[in-house]
Short mmCIF file of C-alpha atoms in Angstrom, two decimals:
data_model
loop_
_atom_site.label_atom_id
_atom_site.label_comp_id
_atom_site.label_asym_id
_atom_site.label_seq_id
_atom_site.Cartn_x
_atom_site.Cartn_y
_atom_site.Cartn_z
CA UNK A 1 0.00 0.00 0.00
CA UNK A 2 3.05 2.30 -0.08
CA UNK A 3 3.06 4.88 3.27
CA UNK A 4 -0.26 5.43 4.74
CA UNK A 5 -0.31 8.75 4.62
CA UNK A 6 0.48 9.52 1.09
CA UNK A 7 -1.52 8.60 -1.92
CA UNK A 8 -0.45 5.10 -2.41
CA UNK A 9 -3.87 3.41 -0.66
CA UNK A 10 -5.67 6.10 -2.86
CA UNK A 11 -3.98 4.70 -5.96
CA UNK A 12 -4.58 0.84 -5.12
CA UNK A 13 -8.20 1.40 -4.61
CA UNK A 14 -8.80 3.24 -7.75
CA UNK A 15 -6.97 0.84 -9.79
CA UNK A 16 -8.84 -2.05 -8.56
CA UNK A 17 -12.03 -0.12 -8.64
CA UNK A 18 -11.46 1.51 -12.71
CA UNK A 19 -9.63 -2.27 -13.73
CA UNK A 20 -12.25 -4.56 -12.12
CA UNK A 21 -10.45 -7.46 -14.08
CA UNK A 22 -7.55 -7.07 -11.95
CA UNK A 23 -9.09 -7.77 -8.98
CA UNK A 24 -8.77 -12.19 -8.97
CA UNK A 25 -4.94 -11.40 -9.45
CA UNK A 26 -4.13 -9.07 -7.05
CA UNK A 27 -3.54 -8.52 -3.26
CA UNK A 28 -2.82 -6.06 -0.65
CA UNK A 29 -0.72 -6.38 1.82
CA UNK A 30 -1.46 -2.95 3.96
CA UNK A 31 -3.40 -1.99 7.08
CA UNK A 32 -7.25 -2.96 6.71
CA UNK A 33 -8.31 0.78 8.30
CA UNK A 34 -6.27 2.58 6.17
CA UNK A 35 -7.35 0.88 3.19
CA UNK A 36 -11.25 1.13 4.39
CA UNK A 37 -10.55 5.24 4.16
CA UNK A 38 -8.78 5.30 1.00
CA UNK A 39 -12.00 3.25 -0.57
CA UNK A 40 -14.06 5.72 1.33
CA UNK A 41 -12.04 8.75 -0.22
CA UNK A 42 -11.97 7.70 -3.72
CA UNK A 43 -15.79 6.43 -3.92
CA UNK A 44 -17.18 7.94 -7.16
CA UNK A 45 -20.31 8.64 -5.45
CA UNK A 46 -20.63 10.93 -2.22
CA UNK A 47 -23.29 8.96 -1.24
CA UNK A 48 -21.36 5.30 -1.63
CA UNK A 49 -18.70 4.52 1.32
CA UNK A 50 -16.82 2.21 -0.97
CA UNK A 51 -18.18 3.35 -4.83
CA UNK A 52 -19.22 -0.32 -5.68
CA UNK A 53 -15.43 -1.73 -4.26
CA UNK A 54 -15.40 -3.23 -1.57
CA UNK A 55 -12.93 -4.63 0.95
CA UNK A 56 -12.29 -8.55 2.34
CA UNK A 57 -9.78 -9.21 5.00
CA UNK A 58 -7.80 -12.30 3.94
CA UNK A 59 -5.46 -14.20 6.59
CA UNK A 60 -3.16 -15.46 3.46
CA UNK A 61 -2.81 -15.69 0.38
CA UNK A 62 -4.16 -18.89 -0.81
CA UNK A 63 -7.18 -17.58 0.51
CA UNK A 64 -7.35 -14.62 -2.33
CA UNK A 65 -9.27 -17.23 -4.58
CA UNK A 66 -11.98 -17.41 -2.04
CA UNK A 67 -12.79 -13.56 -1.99
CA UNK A 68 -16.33 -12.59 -3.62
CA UNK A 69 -16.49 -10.87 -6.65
CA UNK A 70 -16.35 -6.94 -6.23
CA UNK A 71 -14.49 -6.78 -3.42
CA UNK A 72 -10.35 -6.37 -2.75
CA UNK A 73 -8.57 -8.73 -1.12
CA UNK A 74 -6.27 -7.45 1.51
CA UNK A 75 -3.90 -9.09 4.32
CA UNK A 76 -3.14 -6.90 7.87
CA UNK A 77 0.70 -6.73 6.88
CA UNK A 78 1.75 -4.47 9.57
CA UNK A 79 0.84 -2.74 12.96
CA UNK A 80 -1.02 0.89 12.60
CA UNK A 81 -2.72 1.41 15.48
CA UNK A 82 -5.02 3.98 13.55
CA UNK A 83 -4.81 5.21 10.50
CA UNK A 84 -1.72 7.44 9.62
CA UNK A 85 -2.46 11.36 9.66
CA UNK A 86 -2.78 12.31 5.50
CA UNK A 87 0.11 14.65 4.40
CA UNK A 88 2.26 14.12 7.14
CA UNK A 89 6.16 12.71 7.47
CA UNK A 90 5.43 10.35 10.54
CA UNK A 91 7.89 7.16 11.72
CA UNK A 92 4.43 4.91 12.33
CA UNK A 93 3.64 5.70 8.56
CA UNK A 94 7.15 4.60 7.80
CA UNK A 95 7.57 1.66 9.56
CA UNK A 96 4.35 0.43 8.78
CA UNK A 97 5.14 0.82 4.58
CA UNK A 98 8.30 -0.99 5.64
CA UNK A 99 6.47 -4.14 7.55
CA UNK A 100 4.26 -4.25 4.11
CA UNK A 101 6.93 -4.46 1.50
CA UNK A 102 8.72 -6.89 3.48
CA UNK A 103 5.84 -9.22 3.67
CA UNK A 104 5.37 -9.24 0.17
CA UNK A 105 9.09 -10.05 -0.64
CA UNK A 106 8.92 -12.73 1.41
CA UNK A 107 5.44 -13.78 -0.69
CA UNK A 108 7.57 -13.40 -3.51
CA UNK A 109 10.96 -15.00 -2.45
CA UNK A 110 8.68 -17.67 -0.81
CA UNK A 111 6.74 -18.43 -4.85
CA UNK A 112 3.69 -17.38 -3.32
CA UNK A 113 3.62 -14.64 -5.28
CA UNK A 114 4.46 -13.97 -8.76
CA UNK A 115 5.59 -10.23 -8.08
CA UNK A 116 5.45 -7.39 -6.06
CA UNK A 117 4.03 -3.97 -6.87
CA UNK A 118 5.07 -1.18 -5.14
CA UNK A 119 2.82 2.08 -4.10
CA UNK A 120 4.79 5.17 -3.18
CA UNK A 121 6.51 5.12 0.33
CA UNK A 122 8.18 8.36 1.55
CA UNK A 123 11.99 8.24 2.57
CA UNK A 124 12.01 10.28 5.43
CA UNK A 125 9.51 8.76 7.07
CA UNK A 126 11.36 5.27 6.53
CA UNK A 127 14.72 6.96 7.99
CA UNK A 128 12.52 8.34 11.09
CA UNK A 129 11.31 4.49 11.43
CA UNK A 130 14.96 3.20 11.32
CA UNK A 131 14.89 1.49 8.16
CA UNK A 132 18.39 1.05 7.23
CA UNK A 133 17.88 1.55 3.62
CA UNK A 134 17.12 4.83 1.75
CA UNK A 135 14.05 3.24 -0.53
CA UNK A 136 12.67 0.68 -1.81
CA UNK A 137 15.41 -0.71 -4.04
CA UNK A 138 18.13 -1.20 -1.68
CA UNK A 139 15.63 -3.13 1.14
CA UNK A 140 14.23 -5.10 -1.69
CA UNK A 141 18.04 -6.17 -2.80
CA UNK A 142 18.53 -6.47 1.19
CA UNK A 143 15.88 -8.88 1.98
CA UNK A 144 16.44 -11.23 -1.28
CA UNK A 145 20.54 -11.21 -0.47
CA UNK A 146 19.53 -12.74 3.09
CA UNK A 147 17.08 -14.97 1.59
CA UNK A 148 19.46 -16.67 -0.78
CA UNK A 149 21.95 -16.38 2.07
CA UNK A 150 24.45 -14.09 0.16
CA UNK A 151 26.04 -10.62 1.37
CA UNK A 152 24.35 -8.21 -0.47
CA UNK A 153 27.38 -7.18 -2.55
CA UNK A 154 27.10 -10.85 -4.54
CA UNK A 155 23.37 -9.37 -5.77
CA UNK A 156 23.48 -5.94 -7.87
CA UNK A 157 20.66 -4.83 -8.57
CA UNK A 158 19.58 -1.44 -10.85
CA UNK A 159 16.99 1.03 -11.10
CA UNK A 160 14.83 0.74 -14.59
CA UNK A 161 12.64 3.80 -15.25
CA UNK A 162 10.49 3.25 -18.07
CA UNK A 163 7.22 5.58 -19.81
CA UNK A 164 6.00 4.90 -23.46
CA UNK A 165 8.71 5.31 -25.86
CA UNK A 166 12.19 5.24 -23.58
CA UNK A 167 13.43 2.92 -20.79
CA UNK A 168 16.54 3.69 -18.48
CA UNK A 169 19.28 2.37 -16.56
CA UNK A 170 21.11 3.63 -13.74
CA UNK A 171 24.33 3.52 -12.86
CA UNK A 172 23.88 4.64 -9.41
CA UNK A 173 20.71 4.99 -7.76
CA UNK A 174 19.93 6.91 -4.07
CA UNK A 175 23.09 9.17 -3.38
CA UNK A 176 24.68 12.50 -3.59
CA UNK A 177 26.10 13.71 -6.65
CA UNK A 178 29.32 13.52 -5.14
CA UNK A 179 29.04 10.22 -4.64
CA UNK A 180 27.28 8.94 -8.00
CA UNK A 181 30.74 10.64 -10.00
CA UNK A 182 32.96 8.54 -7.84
CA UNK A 183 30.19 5.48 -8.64
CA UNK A 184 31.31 5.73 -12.28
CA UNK A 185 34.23 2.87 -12.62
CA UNK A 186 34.44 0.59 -15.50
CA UNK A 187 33.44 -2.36 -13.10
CA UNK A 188 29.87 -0.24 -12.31
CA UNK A 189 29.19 0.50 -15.92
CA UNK A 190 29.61 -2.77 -17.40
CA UNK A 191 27.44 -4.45 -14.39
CA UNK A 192 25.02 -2.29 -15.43
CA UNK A 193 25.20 -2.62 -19.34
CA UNK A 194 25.07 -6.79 -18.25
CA UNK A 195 22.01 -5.99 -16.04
CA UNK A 196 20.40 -4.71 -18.22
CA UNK A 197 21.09 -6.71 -21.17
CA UNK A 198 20.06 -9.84 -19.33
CA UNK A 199 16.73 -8.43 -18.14
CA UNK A 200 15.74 -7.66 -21.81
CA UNK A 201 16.71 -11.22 -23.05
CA UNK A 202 14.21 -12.61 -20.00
CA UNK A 203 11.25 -9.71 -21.56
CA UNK A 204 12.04 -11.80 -24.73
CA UNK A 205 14.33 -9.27 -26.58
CA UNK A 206 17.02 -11.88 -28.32
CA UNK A 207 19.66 -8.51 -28.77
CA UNK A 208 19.01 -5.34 -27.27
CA UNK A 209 20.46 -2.46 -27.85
CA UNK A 210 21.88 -0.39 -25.22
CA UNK A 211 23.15 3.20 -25.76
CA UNK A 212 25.64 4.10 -23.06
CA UNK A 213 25.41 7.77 -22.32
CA UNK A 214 28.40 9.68 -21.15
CA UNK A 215 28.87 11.49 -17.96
CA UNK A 216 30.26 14.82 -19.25
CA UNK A 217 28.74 17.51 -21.66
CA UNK A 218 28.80 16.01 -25.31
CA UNK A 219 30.39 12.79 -23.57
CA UNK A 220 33.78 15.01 -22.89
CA UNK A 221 34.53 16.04 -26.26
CA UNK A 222 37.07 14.20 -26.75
CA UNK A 223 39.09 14.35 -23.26
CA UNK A 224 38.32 18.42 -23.34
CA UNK A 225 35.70 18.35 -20.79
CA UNK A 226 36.37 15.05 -18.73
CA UNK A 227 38.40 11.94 -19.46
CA UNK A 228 35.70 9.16 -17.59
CA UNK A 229 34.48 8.65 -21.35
CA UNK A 230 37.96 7.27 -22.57
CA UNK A 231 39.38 5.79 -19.28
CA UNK A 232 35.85 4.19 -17.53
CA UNK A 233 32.97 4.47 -19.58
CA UNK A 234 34.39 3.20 -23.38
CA UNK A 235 36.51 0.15 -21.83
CA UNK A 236 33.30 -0.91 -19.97
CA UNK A 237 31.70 -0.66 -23.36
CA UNK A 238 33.86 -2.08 -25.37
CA UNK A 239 34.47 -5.20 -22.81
CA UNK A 240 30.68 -5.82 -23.20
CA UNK A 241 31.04 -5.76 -26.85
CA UNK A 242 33.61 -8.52 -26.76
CA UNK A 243 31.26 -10.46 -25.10
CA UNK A 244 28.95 -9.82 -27.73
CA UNK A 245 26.38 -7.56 -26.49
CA UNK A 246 25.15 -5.06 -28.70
CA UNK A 247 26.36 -1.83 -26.45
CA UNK A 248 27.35 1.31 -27.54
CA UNK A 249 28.68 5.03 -27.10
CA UNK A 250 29.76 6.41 -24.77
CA UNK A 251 26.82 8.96 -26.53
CA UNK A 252 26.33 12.55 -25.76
CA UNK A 253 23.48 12.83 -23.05
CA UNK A 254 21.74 15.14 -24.12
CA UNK A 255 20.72 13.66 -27.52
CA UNK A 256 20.56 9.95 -26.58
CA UNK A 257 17.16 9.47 -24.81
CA UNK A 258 15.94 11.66 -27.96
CA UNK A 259 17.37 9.34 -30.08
CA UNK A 260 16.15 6.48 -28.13
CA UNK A 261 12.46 7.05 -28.49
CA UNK A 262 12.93 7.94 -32.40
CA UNK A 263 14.00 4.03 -32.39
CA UNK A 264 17.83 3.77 -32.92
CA UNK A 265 18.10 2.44 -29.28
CA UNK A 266 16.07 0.00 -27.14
CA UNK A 267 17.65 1.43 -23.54
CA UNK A 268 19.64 3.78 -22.25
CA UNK A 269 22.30 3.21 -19.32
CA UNK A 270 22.34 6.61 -17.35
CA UNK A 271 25.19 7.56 -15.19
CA UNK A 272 23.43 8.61 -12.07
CA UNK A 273 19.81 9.68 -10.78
CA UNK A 274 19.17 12.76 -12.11
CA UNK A 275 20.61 12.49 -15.96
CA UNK A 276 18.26 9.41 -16.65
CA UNK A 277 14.91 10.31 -14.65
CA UNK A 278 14.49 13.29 -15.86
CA UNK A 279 13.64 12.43 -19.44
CA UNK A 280 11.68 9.65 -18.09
CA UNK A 281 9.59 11.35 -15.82
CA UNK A 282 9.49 14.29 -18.47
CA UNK A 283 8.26 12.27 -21.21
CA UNK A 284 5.57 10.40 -19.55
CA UNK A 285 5.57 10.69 -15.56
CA UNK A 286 1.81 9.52 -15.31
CA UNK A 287 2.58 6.52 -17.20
CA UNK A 288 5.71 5.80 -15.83
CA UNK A 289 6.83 3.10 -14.34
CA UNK A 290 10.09 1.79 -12.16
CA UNK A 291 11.26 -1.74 -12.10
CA UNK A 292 14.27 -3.29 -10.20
CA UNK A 293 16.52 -5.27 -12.37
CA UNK A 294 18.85 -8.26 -10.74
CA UNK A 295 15.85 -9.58 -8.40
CA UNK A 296 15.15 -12.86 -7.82
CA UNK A 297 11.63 -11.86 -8.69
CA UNK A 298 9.64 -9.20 -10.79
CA UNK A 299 9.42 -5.76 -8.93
CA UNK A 300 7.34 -2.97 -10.57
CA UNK A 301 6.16 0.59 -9.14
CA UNK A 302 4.75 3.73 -9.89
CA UNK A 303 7.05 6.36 -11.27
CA UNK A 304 5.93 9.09 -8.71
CA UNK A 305 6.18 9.57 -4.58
CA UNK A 306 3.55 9.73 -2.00
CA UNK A 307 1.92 13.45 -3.42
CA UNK A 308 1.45 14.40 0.44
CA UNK A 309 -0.15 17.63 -1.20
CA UNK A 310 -3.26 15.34 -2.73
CA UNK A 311 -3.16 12.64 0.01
CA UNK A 312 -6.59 12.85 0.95
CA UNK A 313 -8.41 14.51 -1.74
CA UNK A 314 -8.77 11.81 -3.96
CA UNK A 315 -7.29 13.10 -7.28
CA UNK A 316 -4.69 11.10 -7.16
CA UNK A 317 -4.10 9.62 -10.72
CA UNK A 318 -3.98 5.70 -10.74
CA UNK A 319 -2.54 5.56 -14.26
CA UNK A 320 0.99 4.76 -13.22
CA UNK A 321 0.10 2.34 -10.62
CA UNK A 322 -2.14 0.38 -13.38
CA UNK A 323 1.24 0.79 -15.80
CA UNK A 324 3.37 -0.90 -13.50
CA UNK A 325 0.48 -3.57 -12.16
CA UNK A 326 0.23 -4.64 -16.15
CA UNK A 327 4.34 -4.52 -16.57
CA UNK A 328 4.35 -6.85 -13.81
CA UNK A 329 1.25 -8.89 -15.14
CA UNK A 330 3.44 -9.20 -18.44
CA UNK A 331 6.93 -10.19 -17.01
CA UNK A 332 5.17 -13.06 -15.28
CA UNK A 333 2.62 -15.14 -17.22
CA UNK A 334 0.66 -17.13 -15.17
CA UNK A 335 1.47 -20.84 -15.21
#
């Protein structure tokens, strides 16, 4: 359900509620008040408490197949002693987000579930909870490392931002710009470009391409503005080309995600946060849609935080949580 006191409940209600065909295939694992109020907030109809949706308490989830028609199936996946206040940072909100998502890891890790989708969680409130991880990525990476009982180092994972027309690959995900330059070895890159590559093959994509965008203006000109493109960045590429994936550059950013969606390029692989989100989120932020590569299972999520400022109101656009419910849906086939 993402933090309680964001719009992430809002979201999961009026997906389930506008995509009534999603409802057999999906459950939530939240606080049963919380979600109760975000059915009440989104109702269609002032004078409906749920708008036609309503709301079945489930104990597990082989019990999801036994939930009527119309309703959504939810499991109690953490302790809220009342509902969170909307629009607020607050460590309860935090922890509680944090209690959900690692329930349905463990649904995943454990094949009871087939993936995990993701509402918005705010990062402040995890830090105030004492979550040792920043967002959602690095817990997710953290609770599948000690599930396959490896450190977390022997699992990379990377951030995938995707809306219709471009997809993207970081380098470096959750850290200061400082940091992310200094995150920029040949080792990093060509993890990434071999991330990235292998999730592709798995979407069915024999040979993708992958344009490797540089980190300095017009990918250094030549050594004039930066050397990273001719000492990190064009080793890394040209060591994945000798294993014969179909990487190149390094490419100037600021034409490559242009020439990405005109169709020369399947991916980019961005060299920190910032460069590769904001054409995503630019593009198509209502649409977008985040996945975590190097999982031992499919992770999906909206492409937008918790909106504190609409928490409440029920505005809250469901498009991008019904984006990354269907990438999921489509990276796992039912058997």
């Amino acid at each position: 359900m993402g933090d309680p006191a964001g719009i992430g409940p809002e979201i999961v209600a009026k997906a389930l509620r506008e995509r009534p065909d999603l409802r057999h295939q999906l459950v939530v694992a939240g606080d049963v008040a919380t979600l109760h109020r975000a059915l009440r907030i989104t109702a269609p109809q002032a004078g409906s408490a749920a708008g036609g949706l309503m709301l079945a308490e489930i104990e597990q989830l082989s019990a999801a197949g036994d939930v009527p028609p119309g309703c959504m199936a939810v499991v109690q996946a953490c302790a809220l002693p009342e509902p969170a206040t909307l629009g607020r940072i607050d460590a309860r909100a935090g922890r509680a987000a944090a209690d959900c998502i690692r329930w349905a890891a463990q649904a995943a890790l454990s094949g009871k579930a087939r993936a995990v989708v993701t509402a918005p969680i705010h990062k402040e409130a995890l830090a105030a909870a004492g979550v040792d991880h920043p967002g959602h990525t690095e817990l997710l990476q953290s609770l599948a490392a000690a599930h396959m009982g490896v450190p977390v180092s022997a699992l990379p994972v990377r951030m995938m931002l995707s809306c219709p027309g471009l997809s993207t690959v970081l380098v470096s995900i959750h850290m200061s710009l400082q940091q992310a330059l200094h995150a920029v070895t040949q080792e990093q890159v060509l993890q990434t470009i071999r991330i990235t590559h292998a999730h592709f093959r798995r979407a069915g994509l024999a040979a993708p391409r992958i344009a490797v965008a540089g980190l300095n203006p017009h990918a250094g000109e030549g050594g004039l503005f930066g050397r990273e493109e001719i000492e990190v960045i064009g080793p890394a590429i040209e060591q994945a080309r000798q294993d014969g994936l179909l990487a190149s550059g390094p490419h100037a950013p600021d034409t490559v995600f242009m020439r990405t969606r005109q169709g020369a390029f399947d991916v980019v692989v961005a060299m920190y946060h910032d460069q590769g989100l904001i054409p995503v989120k630019l593009l198509g932020l209502e649409h977008g849609v985040n996945t975590t590569l190097g999982l031992p299972f499919v992770r999906t999520s909206p492409d937008h935080g918790t909106a504190f400022d609409l928490a409440g109101s029920g505005q809250a656009s469901a498009a991008s949580m019904l984006a990354a419910i269907d990438a999921a849906l489509a990276a796992t086939p039912a058997s």
